[in-house]
Short mmCIF file of C-alpha atoms in Angstrom, two decimals:
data_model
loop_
_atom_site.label_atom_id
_atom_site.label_comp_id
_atom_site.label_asym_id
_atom_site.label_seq_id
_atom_site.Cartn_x
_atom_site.Cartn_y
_atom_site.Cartn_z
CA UNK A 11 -73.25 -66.85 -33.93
CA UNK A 12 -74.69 -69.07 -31.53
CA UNK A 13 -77.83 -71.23 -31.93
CA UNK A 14 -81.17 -69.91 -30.66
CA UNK A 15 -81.93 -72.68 -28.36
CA UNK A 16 -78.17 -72.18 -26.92
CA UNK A 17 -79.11 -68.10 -26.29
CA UNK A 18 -82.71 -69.39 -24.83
CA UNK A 19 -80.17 -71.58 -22.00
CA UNK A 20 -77.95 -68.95 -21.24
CA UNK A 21 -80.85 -65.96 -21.08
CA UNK A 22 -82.76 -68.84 -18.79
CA UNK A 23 -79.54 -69.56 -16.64
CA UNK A 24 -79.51 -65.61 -16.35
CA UNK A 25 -82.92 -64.96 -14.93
CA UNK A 26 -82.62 -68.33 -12.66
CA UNK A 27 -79.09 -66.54 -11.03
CA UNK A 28 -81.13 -63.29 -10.79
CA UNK A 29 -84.07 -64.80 -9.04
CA UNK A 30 -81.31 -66.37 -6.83
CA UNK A 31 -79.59 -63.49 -5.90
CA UNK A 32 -83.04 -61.58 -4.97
CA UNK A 33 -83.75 -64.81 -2.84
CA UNK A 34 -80.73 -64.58 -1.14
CA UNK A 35 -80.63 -60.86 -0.69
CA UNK A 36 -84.52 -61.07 0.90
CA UNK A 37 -83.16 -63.77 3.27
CA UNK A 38 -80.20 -61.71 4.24
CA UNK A 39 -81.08 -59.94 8.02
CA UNK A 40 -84.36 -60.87 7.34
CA UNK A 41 -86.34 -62.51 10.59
CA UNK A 42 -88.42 -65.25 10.73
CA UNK A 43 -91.92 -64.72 10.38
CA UNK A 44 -94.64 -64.14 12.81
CA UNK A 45 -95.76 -68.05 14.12
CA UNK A 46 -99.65 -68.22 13.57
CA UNK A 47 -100.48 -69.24 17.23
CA UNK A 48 -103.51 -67.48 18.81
CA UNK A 49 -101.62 -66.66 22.21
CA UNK A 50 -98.70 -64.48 20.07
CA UNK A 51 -101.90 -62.90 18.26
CA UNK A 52 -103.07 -62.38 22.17
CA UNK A 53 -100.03 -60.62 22.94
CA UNK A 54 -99.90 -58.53 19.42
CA UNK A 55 -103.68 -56.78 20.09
CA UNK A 56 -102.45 -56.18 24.09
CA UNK A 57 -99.63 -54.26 22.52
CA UNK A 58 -101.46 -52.49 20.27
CA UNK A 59 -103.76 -51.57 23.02
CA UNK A 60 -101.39 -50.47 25.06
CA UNK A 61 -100.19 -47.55 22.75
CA UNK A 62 -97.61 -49.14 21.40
CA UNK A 63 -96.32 -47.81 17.42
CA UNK A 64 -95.91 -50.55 14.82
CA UNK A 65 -92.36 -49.61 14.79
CA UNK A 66 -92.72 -50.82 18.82
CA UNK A 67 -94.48 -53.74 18.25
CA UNK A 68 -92.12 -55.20 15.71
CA UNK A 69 -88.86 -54.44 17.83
CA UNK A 70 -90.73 -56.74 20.83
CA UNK A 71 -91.67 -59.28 19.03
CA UNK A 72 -88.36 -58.97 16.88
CA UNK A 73 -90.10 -59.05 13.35
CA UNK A 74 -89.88 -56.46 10.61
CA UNK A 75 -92.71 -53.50 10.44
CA UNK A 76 -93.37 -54.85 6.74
CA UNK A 77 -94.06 -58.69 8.39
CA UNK A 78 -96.01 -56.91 11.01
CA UNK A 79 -98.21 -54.75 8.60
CA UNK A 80 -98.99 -57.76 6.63
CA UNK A 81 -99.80 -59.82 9.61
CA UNK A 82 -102.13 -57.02 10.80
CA UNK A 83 -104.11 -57.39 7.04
CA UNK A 84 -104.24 -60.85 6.79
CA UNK A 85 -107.80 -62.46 6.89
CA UNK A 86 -106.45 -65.27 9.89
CA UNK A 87 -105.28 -61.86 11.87
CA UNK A 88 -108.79 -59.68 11.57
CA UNK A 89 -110.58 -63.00 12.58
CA UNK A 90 -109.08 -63.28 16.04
CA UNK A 91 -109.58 -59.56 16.36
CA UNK A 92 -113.24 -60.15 15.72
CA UNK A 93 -113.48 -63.15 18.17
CA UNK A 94 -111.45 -61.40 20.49
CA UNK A 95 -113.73 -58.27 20.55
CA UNK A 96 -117.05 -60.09 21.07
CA UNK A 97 -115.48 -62.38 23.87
CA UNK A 98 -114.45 -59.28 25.70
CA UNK A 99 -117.95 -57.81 25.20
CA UNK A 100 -119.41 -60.67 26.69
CA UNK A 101 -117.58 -60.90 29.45
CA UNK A 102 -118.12 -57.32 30.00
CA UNK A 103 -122.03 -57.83 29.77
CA UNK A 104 -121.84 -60.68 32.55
CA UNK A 105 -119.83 -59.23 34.95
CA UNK A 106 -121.93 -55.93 34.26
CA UNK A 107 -125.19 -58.05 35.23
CA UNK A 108 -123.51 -59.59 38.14
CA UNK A 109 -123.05 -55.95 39.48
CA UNK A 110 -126.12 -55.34 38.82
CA UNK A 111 -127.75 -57.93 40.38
CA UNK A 112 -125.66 -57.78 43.07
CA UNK A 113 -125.59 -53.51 44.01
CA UNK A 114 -129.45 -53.55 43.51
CA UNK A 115 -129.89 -55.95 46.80
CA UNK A 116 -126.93 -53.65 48.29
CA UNK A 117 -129.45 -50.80 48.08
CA UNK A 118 -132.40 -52.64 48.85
CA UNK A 119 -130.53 -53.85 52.19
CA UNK A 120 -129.56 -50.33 52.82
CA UNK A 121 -132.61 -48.54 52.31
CA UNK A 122 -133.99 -51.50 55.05
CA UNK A 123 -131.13 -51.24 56.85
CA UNK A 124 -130.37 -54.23 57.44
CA UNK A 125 -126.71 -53.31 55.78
CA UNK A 126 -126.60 -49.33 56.40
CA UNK A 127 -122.48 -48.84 56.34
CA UNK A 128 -120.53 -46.33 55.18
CA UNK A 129 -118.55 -49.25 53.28
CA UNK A 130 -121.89 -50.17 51.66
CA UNK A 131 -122.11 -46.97 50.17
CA UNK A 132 -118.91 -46.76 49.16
CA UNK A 133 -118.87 -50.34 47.22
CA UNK A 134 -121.64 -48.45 45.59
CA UNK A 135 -119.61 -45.78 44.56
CA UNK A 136 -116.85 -48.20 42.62
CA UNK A 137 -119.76 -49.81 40.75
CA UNK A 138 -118.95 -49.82 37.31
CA UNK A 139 -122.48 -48.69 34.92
CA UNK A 140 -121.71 -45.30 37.35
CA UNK A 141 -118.26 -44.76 36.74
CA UNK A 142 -118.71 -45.08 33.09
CA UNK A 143 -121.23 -42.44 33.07
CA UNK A 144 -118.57 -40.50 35.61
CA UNK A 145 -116.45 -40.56 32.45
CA UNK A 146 -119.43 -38.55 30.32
CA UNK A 147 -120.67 -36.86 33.07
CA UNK A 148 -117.36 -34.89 35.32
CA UNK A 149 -115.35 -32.65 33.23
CA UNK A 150 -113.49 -30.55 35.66
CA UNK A 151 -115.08 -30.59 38.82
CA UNK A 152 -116.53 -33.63 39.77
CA UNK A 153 -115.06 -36.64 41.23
CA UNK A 154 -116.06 -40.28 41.93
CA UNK A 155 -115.09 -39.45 45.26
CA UNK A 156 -117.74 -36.29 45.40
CA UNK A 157 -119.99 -39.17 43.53
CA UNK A 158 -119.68 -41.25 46.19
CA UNK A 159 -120.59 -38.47 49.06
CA UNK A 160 -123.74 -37.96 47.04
CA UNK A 161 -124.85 -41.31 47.21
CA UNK A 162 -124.31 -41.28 50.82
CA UNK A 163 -126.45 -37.93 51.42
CA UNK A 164 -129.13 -39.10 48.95
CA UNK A 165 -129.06 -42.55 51.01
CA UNK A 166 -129.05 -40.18 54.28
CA UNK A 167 -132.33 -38.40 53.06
CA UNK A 168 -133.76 -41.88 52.12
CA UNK A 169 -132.92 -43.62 55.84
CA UNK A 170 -135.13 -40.97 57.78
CA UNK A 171 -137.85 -40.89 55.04
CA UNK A 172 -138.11 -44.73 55.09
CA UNK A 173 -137.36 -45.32 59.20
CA UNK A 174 -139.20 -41.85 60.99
CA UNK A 175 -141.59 -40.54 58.22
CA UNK A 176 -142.44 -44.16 57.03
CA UNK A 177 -142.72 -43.06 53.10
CA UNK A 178 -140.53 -44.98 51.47
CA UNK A 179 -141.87 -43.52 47.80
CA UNK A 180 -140.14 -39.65 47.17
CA UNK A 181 -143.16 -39.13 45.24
CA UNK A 182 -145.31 -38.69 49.10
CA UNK A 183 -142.44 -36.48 50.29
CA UNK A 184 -143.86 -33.35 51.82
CA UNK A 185 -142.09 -29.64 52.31
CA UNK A 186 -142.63 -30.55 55.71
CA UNK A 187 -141.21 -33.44 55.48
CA UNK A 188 -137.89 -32.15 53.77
CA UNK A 189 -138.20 -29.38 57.02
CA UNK A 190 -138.25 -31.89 59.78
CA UNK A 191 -135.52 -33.81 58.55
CA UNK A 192 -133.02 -30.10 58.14
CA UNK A 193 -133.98 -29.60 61.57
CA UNK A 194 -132.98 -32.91 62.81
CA UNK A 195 -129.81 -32.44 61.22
CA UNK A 196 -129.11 -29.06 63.21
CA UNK A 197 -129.92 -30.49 66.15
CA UNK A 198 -127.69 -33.12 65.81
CA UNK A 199 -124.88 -30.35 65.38
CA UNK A 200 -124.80 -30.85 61.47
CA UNK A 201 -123.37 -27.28 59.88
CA UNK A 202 -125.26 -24.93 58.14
CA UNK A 203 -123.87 -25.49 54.91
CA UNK A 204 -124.10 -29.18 55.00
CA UNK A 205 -127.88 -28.79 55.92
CA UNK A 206 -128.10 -26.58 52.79
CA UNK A 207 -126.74 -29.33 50.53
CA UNK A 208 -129.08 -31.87 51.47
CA UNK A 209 -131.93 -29.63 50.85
CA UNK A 210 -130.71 -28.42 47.37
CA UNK A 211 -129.90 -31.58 46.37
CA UNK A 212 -133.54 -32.74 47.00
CA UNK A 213 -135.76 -29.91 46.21
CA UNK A 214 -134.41 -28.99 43.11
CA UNK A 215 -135.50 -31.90 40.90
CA UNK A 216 -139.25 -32.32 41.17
CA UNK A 217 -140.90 -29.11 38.56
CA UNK A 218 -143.57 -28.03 41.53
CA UNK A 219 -140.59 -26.64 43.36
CA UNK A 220 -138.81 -24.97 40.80
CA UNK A 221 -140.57 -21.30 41.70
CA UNK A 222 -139.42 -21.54 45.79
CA UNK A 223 -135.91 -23.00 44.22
CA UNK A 224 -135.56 -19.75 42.41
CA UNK A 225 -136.08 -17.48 44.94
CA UNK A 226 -133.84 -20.10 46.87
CA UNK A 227 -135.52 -22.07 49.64
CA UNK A 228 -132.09 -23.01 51.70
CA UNK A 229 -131.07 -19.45 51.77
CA UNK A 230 -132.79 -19.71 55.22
CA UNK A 231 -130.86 -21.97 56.47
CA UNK A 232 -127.37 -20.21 55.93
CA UNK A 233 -127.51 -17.68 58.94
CA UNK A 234 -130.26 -19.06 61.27
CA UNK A 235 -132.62 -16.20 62.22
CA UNK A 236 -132.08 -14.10 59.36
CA UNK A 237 -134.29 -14.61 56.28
CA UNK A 238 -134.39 -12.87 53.49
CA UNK A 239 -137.63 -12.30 51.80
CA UNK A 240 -137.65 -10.08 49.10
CA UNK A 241 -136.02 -11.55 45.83
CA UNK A 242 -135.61 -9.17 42.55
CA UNK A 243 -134.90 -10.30 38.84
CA UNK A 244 -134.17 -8.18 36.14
CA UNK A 245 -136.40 -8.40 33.13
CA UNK A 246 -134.90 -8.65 29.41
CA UNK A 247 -136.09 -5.23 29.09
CA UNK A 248 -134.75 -3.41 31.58
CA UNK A 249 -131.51 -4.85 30.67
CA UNK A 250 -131.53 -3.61 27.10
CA UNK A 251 -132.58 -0.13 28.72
CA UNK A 252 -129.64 -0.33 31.15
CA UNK A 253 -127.04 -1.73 28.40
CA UNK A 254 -128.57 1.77 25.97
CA UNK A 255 -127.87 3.81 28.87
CA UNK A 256 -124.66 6.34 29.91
CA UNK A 257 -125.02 5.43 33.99
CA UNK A 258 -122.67 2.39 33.25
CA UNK A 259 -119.33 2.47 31.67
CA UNK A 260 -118.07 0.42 28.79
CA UNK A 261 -116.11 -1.70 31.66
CA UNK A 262 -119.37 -2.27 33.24
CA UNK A 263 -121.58 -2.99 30.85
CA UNK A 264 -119.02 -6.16 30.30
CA UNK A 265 -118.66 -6.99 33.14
CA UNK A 266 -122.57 -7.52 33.52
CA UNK A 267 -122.83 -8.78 30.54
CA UNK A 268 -120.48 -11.19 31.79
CA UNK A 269 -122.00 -11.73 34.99
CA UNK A 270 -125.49 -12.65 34.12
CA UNK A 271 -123.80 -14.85 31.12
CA UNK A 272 -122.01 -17.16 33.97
CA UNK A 273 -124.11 -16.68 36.73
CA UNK A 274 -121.03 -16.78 38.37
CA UNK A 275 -121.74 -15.87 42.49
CA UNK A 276 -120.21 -12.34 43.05
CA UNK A 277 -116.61 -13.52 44.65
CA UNK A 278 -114.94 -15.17 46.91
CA UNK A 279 -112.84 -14.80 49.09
CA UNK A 280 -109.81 -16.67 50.26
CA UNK A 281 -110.11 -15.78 53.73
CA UNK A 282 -113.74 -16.59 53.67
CA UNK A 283 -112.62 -20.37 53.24
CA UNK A 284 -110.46 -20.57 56.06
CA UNK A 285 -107.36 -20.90 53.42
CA UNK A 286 -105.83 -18.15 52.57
CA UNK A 287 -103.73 -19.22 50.27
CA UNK A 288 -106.27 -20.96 48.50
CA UNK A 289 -106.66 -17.50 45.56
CA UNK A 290 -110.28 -15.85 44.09
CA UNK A 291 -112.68 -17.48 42.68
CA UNK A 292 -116.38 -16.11 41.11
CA UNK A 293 -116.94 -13.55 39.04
CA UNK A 294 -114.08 -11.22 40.09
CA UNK A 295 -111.77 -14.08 40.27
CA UNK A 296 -111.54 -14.74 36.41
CA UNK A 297 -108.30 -14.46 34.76
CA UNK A 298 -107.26 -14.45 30.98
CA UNK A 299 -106.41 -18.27 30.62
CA UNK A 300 -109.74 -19.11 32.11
CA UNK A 301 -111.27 -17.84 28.70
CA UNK A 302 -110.87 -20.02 25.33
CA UNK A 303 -111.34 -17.11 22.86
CA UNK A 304 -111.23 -20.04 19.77
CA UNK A 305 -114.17 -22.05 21.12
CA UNK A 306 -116.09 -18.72 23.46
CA UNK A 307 -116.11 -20.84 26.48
CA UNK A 308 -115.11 -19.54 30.10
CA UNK A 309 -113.96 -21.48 33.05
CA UNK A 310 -115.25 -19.95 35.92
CA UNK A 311 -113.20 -20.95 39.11
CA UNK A 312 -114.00 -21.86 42.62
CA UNK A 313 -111.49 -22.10 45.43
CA UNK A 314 -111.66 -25.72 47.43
CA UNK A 315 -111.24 -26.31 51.08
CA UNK A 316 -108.11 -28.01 52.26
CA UNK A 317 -105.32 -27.07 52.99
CA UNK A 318 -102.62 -26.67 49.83
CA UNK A 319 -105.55 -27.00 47.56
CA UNK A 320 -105.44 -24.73 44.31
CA UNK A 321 -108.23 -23.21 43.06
CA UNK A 322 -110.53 -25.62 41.28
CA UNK A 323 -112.75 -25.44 37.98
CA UNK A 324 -116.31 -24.38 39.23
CA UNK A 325 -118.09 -25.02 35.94
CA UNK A 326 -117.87 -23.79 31.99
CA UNK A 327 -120.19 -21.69 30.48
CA UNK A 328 -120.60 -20.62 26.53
CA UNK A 329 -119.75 -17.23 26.86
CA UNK A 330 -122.33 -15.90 23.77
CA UNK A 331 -125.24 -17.50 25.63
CA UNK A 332 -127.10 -14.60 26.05
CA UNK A 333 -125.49 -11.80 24.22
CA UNK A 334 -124.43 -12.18 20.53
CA UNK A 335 -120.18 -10.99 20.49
CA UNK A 336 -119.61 -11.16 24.34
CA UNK A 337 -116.61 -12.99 23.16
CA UNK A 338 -115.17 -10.87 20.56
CA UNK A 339 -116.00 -7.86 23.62
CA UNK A 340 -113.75 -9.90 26.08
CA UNK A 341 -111.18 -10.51 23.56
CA UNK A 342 -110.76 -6.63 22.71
CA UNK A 343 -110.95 -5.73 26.21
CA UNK A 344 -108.39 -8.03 27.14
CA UNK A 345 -106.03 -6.44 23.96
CA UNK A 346 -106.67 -2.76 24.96
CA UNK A 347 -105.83 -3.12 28.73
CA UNK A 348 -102.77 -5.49 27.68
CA UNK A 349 -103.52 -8.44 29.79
CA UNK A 350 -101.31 -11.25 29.46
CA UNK A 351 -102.21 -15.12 29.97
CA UNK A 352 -101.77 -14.86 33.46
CA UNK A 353 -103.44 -11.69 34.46
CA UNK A 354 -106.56 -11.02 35.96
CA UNK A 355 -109.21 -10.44 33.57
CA UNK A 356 -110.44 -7.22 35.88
CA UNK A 357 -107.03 -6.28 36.54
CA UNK A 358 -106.80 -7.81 40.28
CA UNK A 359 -109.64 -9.28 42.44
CA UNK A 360 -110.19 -6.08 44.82
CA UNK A 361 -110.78 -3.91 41.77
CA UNK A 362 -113.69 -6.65 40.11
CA UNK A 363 -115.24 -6.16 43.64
CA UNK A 364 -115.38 -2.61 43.24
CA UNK A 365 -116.66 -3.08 39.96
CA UNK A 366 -119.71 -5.29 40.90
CA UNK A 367 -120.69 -2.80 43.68
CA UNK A 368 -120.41 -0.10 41.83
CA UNK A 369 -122.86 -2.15 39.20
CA UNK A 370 -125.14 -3.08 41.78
CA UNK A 371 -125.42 0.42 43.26
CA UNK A 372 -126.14 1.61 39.87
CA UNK A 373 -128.30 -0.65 39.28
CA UNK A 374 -130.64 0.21 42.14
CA UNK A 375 -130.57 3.52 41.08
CA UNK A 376 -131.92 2.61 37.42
CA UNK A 377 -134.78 0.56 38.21
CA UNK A 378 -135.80 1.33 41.89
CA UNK A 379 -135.45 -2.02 43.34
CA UNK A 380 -132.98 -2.79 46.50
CA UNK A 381 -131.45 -5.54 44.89
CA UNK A 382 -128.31 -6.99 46.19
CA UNK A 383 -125.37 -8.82 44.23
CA UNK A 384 -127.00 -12.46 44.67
CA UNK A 385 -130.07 -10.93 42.64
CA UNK A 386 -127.77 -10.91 39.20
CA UNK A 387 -127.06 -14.84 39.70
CA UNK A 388 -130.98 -15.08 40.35
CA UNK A 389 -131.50 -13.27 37.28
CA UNK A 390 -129.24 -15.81 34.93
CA UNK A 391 -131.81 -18.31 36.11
CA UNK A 392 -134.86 -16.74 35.94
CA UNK A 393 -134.55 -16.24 32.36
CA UNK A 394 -133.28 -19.64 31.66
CA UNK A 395 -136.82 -20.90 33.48
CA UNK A 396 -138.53 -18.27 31.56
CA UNK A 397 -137.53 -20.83 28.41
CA UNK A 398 -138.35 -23.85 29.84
CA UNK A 399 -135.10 -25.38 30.76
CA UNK A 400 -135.12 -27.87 33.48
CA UNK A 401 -133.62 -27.00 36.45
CA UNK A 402 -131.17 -29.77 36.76
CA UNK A 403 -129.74 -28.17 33.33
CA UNK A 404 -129.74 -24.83 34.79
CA UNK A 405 -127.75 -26.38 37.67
CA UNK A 406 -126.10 -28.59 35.46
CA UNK A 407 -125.75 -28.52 31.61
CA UNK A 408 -126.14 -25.74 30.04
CA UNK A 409 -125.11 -23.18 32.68
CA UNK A 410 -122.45 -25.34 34.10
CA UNK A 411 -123.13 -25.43 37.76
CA UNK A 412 -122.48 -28.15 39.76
CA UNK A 413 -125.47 -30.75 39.09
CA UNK A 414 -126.75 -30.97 42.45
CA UNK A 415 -130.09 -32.63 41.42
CA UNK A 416 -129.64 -36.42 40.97
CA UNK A 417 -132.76 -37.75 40.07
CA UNK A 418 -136.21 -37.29 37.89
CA UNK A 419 -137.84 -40.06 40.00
CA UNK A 420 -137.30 -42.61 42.47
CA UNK A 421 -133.86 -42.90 43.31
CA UNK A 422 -133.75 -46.05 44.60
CA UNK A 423 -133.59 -47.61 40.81
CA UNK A 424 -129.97 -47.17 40.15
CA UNK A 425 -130.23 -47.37 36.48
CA UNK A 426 -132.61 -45.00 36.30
CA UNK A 427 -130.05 -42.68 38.15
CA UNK A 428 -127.24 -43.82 35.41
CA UNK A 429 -129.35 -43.24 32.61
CA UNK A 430 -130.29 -39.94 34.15
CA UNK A 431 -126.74 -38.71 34.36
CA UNK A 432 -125.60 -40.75 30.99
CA UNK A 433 -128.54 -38.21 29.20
CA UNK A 434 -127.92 -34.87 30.93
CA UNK A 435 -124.83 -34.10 28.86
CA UNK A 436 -127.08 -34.51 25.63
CA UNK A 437 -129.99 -32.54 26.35
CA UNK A 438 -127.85 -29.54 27.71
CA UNK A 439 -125.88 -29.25 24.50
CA UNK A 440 -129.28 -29.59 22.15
CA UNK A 441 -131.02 -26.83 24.21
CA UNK A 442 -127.70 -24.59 24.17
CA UNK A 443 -128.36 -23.42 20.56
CA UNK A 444 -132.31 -22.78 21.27
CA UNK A 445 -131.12 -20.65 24.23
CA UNK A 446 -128.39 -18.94 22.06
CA UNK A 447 -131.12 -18.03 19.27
CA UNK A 448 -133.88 -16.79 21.41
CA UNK A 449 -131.61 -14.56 23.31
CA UNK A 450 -129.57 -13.18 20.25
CA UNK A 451 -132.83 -12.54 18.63
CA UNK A 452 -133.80 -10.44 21.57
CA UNK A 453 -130.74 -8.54 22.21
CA UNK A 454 -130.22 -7.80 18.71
CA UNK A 455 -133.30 -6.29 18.27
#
């Protein structure tokens, strides 16, 4: 039997040759590690930023994913991340006052016009503080190009307030004022519609005009010599009296339902557009996939001029906004007439506009007022008004119409025009569940 301290040698010989072979076995394949240098760090985080997996990142640099995971928890590694994060930031913040600096004596020259170019306005347009808010602000609709167009229109309005009218301030801009300036347009040969724009654009933000907005002061201006008016409304009442009675079918009373929900204009056409193959859009041009029955929102579409365009997203619109299980309604409408994905919600567009005149008709009948289809959409935002909801919300946020209101004050402070769009998104979706609780309250009464 051998000695103890003999056993001790050969056990320790043992363990040595074990450690050995692990060594060796490790250093088998294995590549080198990852050189500490800031500039391969550099190149690590742009990889990672990039999208790139870990399994990626390892086969570029040709490490393993273990070396790489450790690299990415090591104390030198989340350092440089940290430096590298607040040097970016900086850099971002300089350049961002640079811009600033530099597009606010853009506009200033402009509104003198001492620089008043198209390419002004479009430099404008690319500044950065308003396509970040671009990013909040467009979902489906909106564009930086469209963006851009309003900036020129808004510095259009500006130009002949500040050179004819000689009030550079919006806050001394008259009706008359807005007047004189439409009619200049016409007679320059400016379209109808174009005139229209400019004038919703700028009456719709200040609160004294929100009563002639309602009854819609540009309608005027859409056929020249024909003015309509007479507006109607329909009260919450006679709505719930309407909804209780046997005049309207079960068909109908949805589609109403749906109607005043959206807001939606009644239709329209393709041909209307000049397009034809541009498809429906409006109320009657809703189909199946336009409704997300998981989150009860609706995409209501519009068609776009230009030719080969498809139909674009108009706006979206919480569908239970007014009346509590609208959703659930649509969803078992949409089972019992077996509409697939693709379908039209009413079946086709030429039978929704049957529908809505055969609504409208009715509705005349019910409550004794000559109200036409235009009187529903003026309905949706009467009763948003009726709650207190600004009207660039109603025209923006929470009923999802294109936000043709740009400012709360002067717009010739451009921040105050990002942080004006950068906070629209918010207050829309904190008023949304007020609305929904007044209304449901109401209706299920």
């Amino acid at each position: 039997m051998p000695r103890k301290s003999t056993v001790d040698k050969i056990l320790a010989e043992l363990k040595e040759k074990i450690k050995e072979k692990r060594r060796q076995e490790q250093k088998r394949g294995r590549p080198e590690a990852v050189p500490r240098d800031p500039e391969v760090y550099e190149r690590i985080a742009s990889l990672f930023e990039e999208g790139l997996t870990v399994a990626e990142v390892a086969r570029a640099l040709g490490v393993s994913e273990r070396t790489l995971y450790r690299l990415k928890e090591s104390p030198e590694f989340q350092q440089f991340l940290k430096e590298r994060e607040e040097k970016i930031k900086k850099a971002k913040e300089a350049r961002y006052k640079t811009d600033a600096v530099y597009n606010k004596e853009l506009l200033e020259k402009i509104v003198s016009g001492e620089a008043w170019t198209r390419e002004a306005c479009e430099q404008l347009s690319h500044w950065e503080p308003i396509q970040n808010v671009c990013k909040q602000w467009i979902t489906h609709n909106r564009s930086r190009q469209s963006l851009k167009s309003a900036i020129e229109e808004m510095a259009d309005i500006y130009e002949y307030m500040c050179r004819v009218k000689q009030k550079c301030d919006p806050d001394l801009w008259e009706p008359s004022d807005f007047l004189e300036f439409a009619n200049s347009l016409i007679q320059r040969g400016v379209s109808t519609d174009t005139v229209r724009k400019y004038l919703t654009r700028w009456w719709a933000w200040k609160p004294e005009h929100r009563e002639t907005e309602l009854k819609g002061l540009h309608g005027k201006w859409v056929r020249r010599g024909v003015r309509k008016t007479e507006e109607h409304v329909l009260e919450i009442s006679e709505i719930k009296e309407i909804l209780a009675s046997d005049e309207l079918t079960d068909e109908e009373k949805l589609y109403l339902k749906l109607w005043l929900t959206t807001g939606a204009r009644e239709y329209e056409r393709p041909s209307t557009r000049g397009v034809k193959e541009l498809g429906w859009g409006g109320i009657v041009g809703i189909k199946v996939s336009d409704i997300n029955f998981k989150n009860c929102t609706l995409e209501v579409r519009e068609p776009k001029t230009g030719k080969g365009l498809e139909p674009k997203i108009w706006h979206s619109i919480v569908i239970d906004l007014f009346f509590p299980g609208l959703c659930r309604e649509l969803e078992q409408y949409v089972k019992e007439h077996g509409r697939g994905r693709d379908d039209w919600l009413w079946g086709s567009p030429e039978r929704g506009v049957k529908l809505y005149k055969s609504i409208v008709r009715k509705l005349r009948k019910l409550t004794g007022k000559p109200l036409v289809a235009h009187d529903i959409r003026r309905t949706h935002a009467y009763w948003l008004v009726q709650q207190d909801v600004p009207l660039e919300l109603i025209a923006g946020g929470v009923t999802g119409e294109r936000i043709e209101s740009p400012l709360g004050v002067g717009w010739e402070d451009l921040m105050t025009m990002v942080r004006y769009y950068a906070d629209l998104a918010g207050r829309a979706k904190r008023m949304v569940p007020t609305i929904m609780a007044k209304f449901h309250e109401v209706f299920s009464s």
